[in-house]
Coordinates of C-alpha atoms and ligand atoms in Angstrom, one line a residue:
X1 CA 15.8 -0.9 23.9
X2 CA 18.1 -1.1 20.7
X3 CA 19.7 2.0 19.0
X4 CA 17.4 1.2 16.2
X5 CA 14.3 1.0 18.6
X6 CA 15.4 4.3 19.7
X7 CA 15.5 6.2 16.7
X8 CA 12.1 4.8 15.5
X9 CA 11.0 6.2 19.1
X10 CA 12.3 9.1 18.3
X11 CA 10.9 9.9 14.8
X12 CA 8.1 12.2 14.3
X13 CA 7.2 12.0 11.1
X14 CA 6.7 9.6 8.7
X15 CA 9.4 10.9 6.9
X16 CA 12.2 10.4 9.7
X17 CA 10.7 6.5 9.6
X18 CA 11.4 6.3 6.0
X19 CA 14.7 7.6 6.3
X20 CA 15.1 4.9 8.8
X21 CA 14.0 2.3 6.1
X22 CA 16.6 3.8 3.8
X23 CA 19.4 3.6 6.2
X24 CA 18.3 -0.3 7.4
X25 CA 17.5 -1.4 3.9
X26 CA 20.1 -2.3 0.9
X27 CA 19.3 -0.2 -1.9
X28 CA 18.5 -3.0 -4.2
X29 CA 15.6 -3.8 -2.1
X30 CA 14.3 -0.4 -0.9
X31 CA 14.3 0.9 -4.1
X32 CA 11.8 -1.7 -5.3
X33 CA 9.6 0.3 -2.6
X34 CA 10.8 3.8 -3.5
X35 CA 10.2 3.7 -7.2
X36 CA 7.6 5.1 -9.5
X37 CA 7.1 4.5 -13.3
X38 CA 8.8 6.5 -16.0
X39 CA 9.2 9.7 -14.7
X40 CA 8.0 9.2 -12.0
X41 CA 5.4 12.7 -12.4
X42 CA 2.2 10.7 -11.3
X43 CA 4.2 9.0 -7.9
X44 CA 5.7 12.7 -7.1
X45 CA 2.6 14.3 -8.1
X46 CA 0.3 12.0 -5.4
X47 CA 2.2 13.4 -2.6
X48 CA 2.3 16.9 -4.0
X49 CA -1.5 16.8 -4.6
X50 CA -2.2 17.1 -1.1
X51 CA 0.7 19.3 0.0
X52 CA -1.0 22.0 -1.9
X53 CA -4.3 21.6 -0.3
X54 CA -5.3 24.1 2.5
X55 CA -7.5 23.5 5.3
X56 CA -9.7 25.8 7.3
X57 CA -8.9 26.4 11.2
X58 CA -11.6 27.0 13.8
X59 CA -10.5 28.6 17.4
X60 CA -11.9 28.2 20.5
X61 CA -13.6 25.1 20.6
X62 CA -12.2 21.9 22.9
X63 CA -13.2 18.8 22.3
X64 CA -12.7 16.1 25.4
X65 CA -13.0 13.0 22.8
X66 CA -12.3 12.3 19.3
X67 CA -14.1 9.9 16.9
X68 CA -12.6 8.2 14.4
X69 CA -14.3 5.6 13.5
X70 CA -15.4 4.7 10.6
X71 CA -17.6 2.3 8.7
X72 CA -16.8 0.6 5.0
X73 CA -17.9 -2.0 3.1
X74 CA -19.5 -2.9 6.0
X75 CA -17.2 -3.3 8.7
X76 CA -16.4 -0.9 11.3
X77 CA -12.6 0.6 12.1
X78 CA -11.4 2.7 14.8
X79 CA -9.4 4.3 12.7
X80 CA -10.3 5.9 9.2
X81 CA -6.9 4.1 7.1
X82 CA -6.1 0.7 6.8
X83 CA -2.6 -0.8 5.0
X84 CA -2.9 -1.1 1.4
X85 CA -1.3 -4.2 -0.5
X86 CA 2.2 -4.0 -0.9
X87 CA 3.7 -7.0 -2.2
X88 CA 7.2 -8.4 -0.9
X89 CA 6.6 -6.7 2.2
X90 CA 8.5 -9.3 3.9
X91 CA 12.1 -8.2 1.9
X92 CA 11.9 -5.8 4.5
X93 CA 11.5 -7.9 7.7
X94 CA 11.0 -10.9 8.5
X95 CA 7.0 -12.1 9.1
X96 CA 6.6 -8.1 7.5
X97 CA 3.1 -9.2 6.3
X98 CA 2.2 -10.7 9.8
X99 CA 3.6 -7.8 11.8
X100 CA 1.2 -5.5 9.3
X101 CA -1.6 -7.4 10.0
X102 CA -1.1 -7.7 13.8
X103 CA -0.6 -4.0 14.1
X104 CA -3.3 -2.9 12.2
X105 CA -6.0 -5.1 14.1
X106 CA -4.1 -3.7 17.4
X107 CA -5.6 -0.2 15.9
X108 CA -9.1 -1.9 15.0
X109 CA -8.4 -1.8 10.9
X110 CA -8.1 -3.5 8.4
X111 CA -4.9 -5.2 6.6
X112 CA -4.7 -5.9 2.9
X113 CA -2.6 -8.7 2.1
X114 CA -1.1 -9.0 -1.5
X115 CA -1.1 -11.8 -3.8
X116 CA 2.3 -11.3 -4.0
X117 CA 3.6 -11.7 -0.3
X118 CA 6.0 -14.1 1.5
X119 CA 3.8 -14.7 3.7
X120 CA 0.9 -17.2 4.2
X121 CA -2.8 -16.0 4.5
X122 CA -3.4 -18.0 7.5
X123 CA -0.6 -16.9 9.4
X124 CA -1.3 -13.1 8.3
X125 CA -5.2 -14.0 9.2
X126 CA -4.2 -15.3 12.6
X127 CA -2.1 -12.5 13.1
X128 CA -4.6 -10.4 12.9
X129 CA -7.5 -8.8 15.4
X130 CA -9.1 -6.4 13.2
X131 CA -10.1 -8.5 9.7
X132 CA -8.0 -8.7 6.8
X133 CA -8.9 -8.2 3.1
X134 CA -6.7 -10.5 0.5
X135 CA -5.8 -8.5 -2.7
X136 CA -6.1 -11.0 -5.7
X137 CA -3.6 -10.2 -8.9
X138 CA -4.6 -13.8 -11.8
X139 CA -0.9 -14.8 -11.5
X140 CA -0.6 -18.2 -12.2
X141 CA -4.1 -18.2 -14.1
X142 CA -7.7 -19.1 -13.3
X143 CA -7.4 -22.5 -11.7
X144 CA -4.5 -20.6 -9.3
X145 CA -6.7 -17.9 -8.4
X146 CA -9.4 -19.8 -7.3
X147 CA -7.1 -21.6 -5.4
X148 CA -6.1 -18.7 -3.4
X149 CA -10.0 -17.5 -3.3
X150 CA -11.0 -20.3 -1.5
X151 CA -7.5 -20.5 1.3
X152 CA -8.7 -16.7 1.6
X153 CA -12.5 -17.8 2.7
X154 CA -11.3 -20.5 4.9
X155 CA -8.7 -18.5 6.6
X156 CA -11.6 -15.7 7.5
X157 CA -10.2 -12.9 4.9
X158 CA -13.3 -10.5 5.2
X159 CA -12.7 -8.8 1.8
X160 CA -11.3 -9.6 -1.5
X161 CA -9.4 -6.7 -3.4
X162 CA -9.4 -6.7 -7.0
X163 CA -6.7 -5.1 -8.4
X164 CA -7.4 -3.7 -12.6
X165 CA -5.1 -1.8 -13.0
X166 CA -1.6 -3.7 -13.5
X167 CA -2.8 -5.1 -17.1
X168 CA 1.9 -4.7 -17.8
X169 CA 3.7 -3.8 -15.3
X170 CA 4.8 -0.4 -15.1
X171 CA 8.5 0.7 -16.0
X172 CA 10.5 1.2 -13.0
X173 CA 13.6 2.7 -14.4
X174 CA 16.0 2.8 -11.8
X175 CA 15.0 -0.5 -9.9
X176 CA 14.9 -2.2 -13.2
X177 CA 18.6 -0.8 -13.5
X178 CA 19.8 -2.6 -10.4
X179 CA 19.1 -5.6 -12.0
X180 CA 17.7 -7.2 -9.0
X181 CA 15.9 -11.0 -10.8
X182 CA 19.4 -11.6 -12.2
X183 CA 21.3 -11.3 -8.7
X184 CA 18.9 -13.5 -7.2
X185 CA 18.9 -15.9 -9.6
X186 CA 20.2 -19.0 -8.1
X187 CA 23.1 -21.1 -9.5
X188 CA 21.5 -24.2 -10.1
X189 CA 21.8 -25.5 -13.8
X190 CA 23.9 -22.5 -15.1
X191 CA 27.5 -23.2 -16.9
X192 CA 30.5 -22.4 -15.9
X193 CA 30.8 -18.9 -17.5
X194 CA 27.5 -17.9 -16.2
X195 CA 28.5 -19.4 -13.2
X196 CA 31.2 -16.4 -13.0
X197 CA 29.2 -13.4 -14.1
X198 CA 26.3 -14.7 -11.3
X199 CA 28.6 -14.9 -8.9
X200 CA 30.5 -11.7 -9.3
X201 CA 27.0 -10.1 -9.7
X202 CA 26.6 -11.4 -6.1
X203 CA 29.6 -9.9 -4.8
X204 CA 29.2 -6.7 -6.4
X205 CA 26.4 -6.5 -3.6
X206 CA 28.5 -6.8 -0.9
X207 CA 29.5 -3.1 -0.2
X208 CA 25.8 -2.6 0.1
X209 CA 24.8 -6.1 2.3
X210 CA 28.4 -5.1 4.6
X211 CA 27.1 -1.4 5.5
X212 CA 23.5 -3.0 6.7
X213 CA 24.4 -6.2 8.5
X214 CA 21.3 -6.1 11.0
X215 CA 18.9 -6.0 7.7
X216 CA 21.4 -9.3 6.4
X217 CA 21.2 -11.1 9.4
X218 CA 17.5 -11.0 9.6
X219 CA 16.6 -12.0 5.8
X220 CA 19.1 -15.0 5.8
X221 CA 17.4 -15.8 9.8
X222 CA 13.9 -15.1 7.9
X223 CA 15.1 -18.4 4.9
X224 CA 16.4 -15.8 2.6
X225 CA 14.6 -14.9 -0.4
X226 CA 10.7 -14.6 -0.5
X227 CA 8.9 -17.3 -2.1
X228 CA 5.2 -16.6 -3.0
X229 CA 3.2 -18.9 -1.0
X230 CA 0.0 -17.7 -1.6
X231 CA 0.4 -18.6 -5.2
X232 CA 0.6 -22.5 -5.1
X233 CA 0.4 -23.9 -8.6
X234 CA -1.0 -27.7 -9.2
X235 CA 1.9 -29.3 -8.0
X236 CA 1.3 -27.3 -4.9
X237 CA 4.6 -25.8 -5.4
X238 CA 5.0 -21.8 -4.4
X239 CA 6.1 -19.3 -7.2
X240 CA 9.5 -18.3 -7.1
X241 CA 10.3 -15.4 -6.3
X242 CA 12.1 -14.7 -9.9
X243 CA 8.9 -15.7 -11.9
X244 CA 7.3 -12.4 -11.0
X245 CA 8.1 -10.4 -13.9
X246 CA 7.0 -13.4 -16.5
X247 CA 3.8 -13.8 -14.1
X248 CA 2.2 -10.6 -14.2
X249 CA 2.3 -9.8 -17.5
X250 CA -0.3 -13.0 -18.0
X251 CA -1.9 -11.9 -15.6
X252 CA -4.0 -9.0 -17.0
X253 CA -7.6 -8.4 -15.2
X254 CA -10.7 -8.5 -17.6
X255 CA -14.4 -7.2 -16.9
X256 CA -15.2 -10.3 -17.5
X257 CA -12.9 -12.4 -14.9
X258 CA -14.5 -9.9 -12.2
X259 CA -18.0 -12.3 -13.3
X260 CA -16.5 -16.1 -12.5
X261 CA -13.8 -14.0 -8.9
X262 CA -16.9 -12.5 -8.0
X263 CA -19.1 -16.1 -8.2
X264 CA -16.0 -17.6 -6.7
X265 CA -15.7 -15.1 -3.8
X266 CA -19.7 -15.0 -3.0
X267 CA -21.8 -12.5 -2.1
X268 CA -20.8 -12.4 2.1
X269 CA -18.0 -10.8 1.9
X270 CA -17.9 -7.7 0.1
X271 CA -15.6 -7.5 -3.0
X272 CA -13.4 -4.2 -3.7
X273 CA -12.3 -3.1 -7.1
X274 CA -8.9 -1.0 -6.4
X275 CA -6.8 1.3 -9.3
X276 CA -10.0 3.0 -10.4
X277 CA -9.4 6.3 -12.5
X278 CA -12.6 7.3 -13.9
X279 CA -16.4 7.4 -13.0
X280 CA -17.4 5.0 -15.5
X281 CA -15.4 2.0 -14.1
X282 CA -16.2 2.8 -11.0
X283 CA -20.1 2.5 -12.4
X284 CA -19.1 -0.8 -13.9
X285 CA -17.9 -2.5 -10.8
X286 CA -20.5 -1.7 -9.1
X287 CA -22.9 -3.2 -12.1
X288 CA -20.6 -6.4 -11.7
X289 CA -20.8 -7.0 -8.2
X290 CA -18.5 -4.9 -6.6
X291 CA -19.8 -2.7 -3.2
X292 CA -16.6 -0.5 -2.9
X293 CA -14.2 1.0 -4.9
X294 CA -10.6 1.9 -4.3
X295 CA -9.4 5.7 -6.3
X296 CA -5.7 4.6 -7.3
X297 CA -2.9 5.1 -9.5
X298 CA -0.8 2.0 -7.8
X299 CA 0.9 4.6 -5.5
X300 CA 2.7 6.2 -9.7
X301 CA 4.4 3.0 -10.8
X302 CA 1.7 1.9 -13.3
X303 CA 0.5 4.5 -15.9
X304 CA 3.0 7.7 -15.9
X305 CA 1.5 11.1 -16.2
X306 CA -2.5 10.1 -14.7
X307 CA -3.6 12.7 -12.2
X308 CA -3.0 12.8 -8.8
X309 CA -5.3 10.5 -7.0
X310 CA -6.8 13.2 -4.3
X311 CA -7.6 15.2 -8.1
X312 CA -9.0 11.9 -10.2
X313 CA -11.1 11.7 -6.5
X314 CA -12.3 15.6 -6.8
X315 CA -13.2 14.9 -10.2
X316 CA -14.3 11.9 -10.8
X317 CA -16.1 11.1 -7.8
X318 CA -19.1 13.7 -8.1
X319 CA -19.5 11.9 -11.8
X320 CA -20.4 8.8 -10.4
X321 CA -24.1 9.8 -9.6
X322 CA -26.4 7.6 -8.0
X323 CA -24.8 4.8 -6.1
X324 CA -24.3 2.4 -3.1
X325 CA -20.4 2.0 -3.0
X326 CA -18.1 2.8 -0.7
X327 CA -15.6 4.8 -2.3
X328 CA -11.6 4.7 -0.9
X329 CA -8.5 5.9 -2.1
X330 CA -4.2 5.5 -1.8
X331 CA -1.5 7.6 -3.2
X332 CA 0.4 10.4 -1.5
X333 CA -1.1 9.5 2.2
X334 CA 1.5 11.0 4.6
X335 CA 0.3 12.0 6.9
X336 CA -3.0 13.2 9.2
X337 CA -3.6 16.4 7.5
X338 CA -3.5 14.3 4.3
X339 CA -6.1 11.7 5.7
X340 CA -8.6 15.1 6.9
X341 CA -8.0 16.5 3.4
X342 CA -9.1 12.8 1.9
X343 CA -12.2 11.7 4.0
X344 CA -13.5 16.1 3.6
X345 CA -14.5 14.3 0.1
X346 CA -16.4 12.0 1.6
X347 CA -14.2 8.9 1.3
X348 CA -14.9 6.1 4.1
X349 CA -11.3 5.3 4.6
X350 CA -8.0 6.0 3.1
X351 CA -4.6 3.3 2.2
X352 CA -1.3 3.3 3.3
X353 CA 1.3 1.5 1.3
X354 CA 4.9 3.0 0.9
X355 CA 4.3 4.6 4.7
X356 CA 3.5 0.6 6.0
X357 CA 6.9 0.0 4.1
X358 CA 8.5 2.4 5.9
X359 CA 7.5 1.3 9.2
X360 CA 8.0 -2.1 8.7
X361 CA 11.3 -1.5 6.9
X362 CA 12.6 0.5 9.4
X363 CA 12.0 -1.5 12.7
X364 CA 9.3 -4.7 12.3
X365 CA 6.4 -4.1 14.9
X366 CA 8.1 -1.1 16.7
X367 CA 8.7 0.6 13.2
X368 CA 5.2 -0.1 12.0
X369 CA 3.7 0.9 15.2
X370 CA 5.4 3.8 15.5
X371 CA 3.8 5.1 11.8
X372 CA 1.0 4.2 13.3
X373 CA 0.9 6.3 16.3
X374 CA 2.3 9.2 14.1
X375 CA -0.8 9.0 12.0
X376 CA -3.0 9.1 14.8
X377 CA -1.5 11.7 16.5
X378 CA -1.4 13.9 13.4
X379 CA -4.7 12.8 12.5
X380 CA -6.1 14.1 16.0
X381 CA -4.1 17.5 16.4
X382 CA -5.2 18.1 12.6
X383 CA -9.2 17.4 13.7
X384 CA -8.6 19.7 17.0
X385 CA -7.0 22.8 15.5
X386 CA -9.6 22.3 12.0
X387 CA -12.5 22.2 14.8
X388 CA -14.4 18.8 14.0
X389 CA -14.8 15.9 16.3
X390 CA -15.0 13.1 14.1
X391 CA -14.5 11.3 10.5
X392 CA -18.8 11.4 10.2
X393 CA -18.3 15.3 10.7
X394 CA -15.2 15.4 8.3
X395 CA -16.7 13.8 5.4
X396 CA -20.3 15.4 6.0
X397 CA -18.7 19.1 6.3
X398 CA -16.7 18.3 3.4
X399 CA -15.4 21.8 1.0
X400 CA -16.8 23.5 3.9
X401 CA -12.7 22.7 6.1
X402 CA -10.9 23.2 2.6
X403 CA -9.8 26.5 1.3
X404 CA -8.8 27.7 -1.8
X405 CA -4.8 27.5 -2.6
X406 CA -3.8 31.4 -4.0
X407 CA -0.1 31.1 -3.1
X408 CA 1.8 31.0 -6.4
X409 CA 4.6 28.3 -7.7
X410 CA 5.9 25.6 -5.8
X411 CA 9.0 27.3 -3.9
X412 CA 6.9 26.7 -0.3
X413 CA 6.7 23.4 -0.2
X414 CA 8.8 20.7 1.6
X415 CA 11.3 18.7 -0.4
X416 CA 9.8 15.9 -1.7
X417 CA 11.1 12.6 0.0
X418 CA 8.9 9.6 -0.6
Ligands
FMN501 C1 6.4 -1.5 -3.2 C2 4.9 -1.5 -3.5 C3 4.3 -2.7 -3.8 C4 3.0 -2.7 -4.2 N1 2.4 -3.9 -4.4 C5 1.0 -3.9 -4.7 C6 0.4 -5.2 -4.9 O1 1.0 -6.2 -4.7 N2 -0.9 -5.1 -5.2 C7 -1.6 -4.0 -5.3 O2 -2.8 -4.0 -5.6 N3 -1.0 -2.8 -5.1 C8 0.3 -2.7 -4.8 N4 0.9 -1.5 -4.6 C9 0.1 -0.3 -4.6 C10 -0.4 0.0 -3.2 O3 -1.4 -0.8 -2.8 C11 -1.0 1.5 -3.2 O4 -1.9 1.6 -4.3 C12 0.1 2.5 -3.2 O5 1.2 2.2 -2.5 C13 -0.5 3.8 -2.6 O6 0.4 4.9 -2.7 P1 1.4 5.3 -1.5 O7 2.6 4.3 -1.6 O8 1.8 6.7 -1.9 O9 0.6 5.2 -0.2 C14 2.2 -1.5 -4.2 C15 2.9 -0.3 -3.9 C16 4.2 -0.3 -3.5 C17 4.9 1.0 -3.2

């Protein structure tokens, strides 16, 4: 076993494992993970959201099994979170997005591949045990899109994501600081002069790269920067990496591109309309096509100073009314008390994304596993000592297993990490 394998073995929380990702990863990468818009209120405020919640406890009752399973959109998992898209996963480890996918089938769930990963849907897909959804962003523009739709269907993706809610990209202050496009820029066509100021951009790195050799080794092993090859343009060329910027701000979802993805996509597979804030959209997907519906504020790094998802869920979701969708959420997901406090609003499933990137980040398959297991061990102590045996029970007892928070201010909670 490696030191590094160690450490992951010996975290306990999620938080240790994102430590590890901080310690593994070169700043100018994790931070792209870290970050939140503006701010950053909304990205803080996700994870404070549920560390202010209060459960109920019932003694004196054993349970010899646990269950939970749930069902959504159709398909069942064993467990009641899958992994959210996170794009460039694979800046973190090589094959990140493969490794995701592999993991989360070995715990009967789903993976959510973004359109923006380095790696292809077929080899996430095959990779995979438990079904994979593929998260569509219009990068590249219609004819692009559908060319991704259709690799998605043949590769067996059992669910496309739509994602409305990055019409501009939110402002990520302190990544955008770093610089990050301009020192991957590569050198080809520049003249001398910029030739320099690339170059000592480059080496300004190094005191960063030199402290986190085992991270350096395996990005240059992996072919170096990510290239996005599940956006192949008509020359059948991948987008580069450094188009990403330029990319998504033409890239803006409509109501009415949902009509021609959703013909595109058929009506087999279910399609999922994720970065919902309010009861009317979630209404309107539904009208459109749509048969679930993902509560999210892009984990705080689109629009600054929106609600905390778990309150936009309390809210919003009553207002919805009469309806058949399946209604999931991501933002602030920790850990197992968080997922209980989630599904008691009758949720089928919660997402993961910056705690998959701190799995991944800080060990591959042995990091990401290790999240796992955390979550599921949390998740079960949390069900024993609340006194329900399983997710149906959770979500059916609902604001029965919550309690009212009277403590004043914020001086008793944990420091806020990620
Ligand atoms: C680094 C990073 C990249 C992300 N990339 C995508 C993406 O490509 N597509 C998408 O729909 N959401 C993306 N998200 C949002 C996540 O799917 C999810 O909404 C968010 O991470 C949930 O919050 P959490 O990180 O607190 O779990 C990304 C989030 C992070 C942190």
């Amino acid at each position: 076993m490696s030191r590094q394998d160690r450490k992951i073995a010996d975290a306990l929380t999620t938080e240790d494992l994102w430590k590890l990702m901080r310690r593994r990863v070169p700043p100018i990468v994790s931070e792209y993970f870290r970050g939140g818009a503006d701010a950053e209120t909304t990205m803080r405020g996700n994870v404070r959201a549920f560390q202010q919640s209060l459960t109920t406890a019932h003694g004196a009752l054993k349970f010899p099994e646990l269950d939970m399973s749930s069902s959504v959109v159709g398909q069942s998992i064993d467990v009641p979170w899958f992994i959210a898209p996170v794009g460039s996963l694979r800046s973190l480890y090589p094959k990140a997005d493969a490794i995701a996918s592999r993991v989360a089938g070995e715990y009967g769930t789903v993976m959510a591949l973004s359109t923006l990963s380095g790696t292809t849907l077929e080899e996430v897909a095959e990779a995979s045990t438990g079904g994979c959804w593929f998260q569509l962003y219009l990068c590249g523009g219609r004819e692009t899109a559908l060319r991704g739709i259709a690799r998605a269907k043949k590769a067996g993706f059992k669910g496309l994501i739509l994602t409305m809610d990055t019409g501009v990209s939110g402002m990520r202050a302190m990544h955008a600081r770093m610089k990050p496009m301009e020192a991957a820029a590569p050198f080809k066509g520049l003249g001398l002069g910029e030739m320099i100021t690339l170059a000592l951009r480059k080496i300004a790195l190094g005191p960063q790269m030199m402290v986190r050799l085992p991270w350096l080794l395996d990005h240059f092993g992996d072919g170096g920067l990510i290239k996005f090859v599940n956006v192949i343009d008509e020359n059948g060329d991948p987008m580069p990496y450094t188009d990403i910027g330029q990319q998504l701000a033409a890239s803006a979802v409509t109501w009415d591109d949902l009509k021609w993805v959703k013909e595109a996509w058929g009506d087999e597979n279910p399609l999922i309309i994720k970065g919902v804030h309010c009861a009317y959209d979630a209404r309107k997907a539904e009208e459109l096509g749509a048969t679930g519906v993902i509560w999210s504020n892009h984990g705080g790094r689109q629009q600054d100073r929106v609600p905390p998802v778990l309150h936009i869920v309390e809210k919003e979701m009553p207002l919805v009314g009469d309806t058949k969708l399946d209604f999931m959420m991501d933002g602030g997901i920790r850990n197992g008390t968080d997922i209980l406090i989630a599904l008691s609003y009758g949720l089928k499933a919660v997402g993961i994304g910056r705690v998959t990137a701190a799995g991944v980040g800080a060990g591959g398959y042995t990091g990401l596993n290790r999240a796992f297991e955390i979550l599921k061990s949390d998740l079960d102590r949390a069900m024993r000592l609340v006194g329900v045996q399983s997710v149906e029970e959770i979500q059916s007892r609902g604001a029965e297993l919550r309690r009212e928070n009277l403590l004043m201010g914020d001086g008793h909670l944990p420091p806020f990490e990620f």
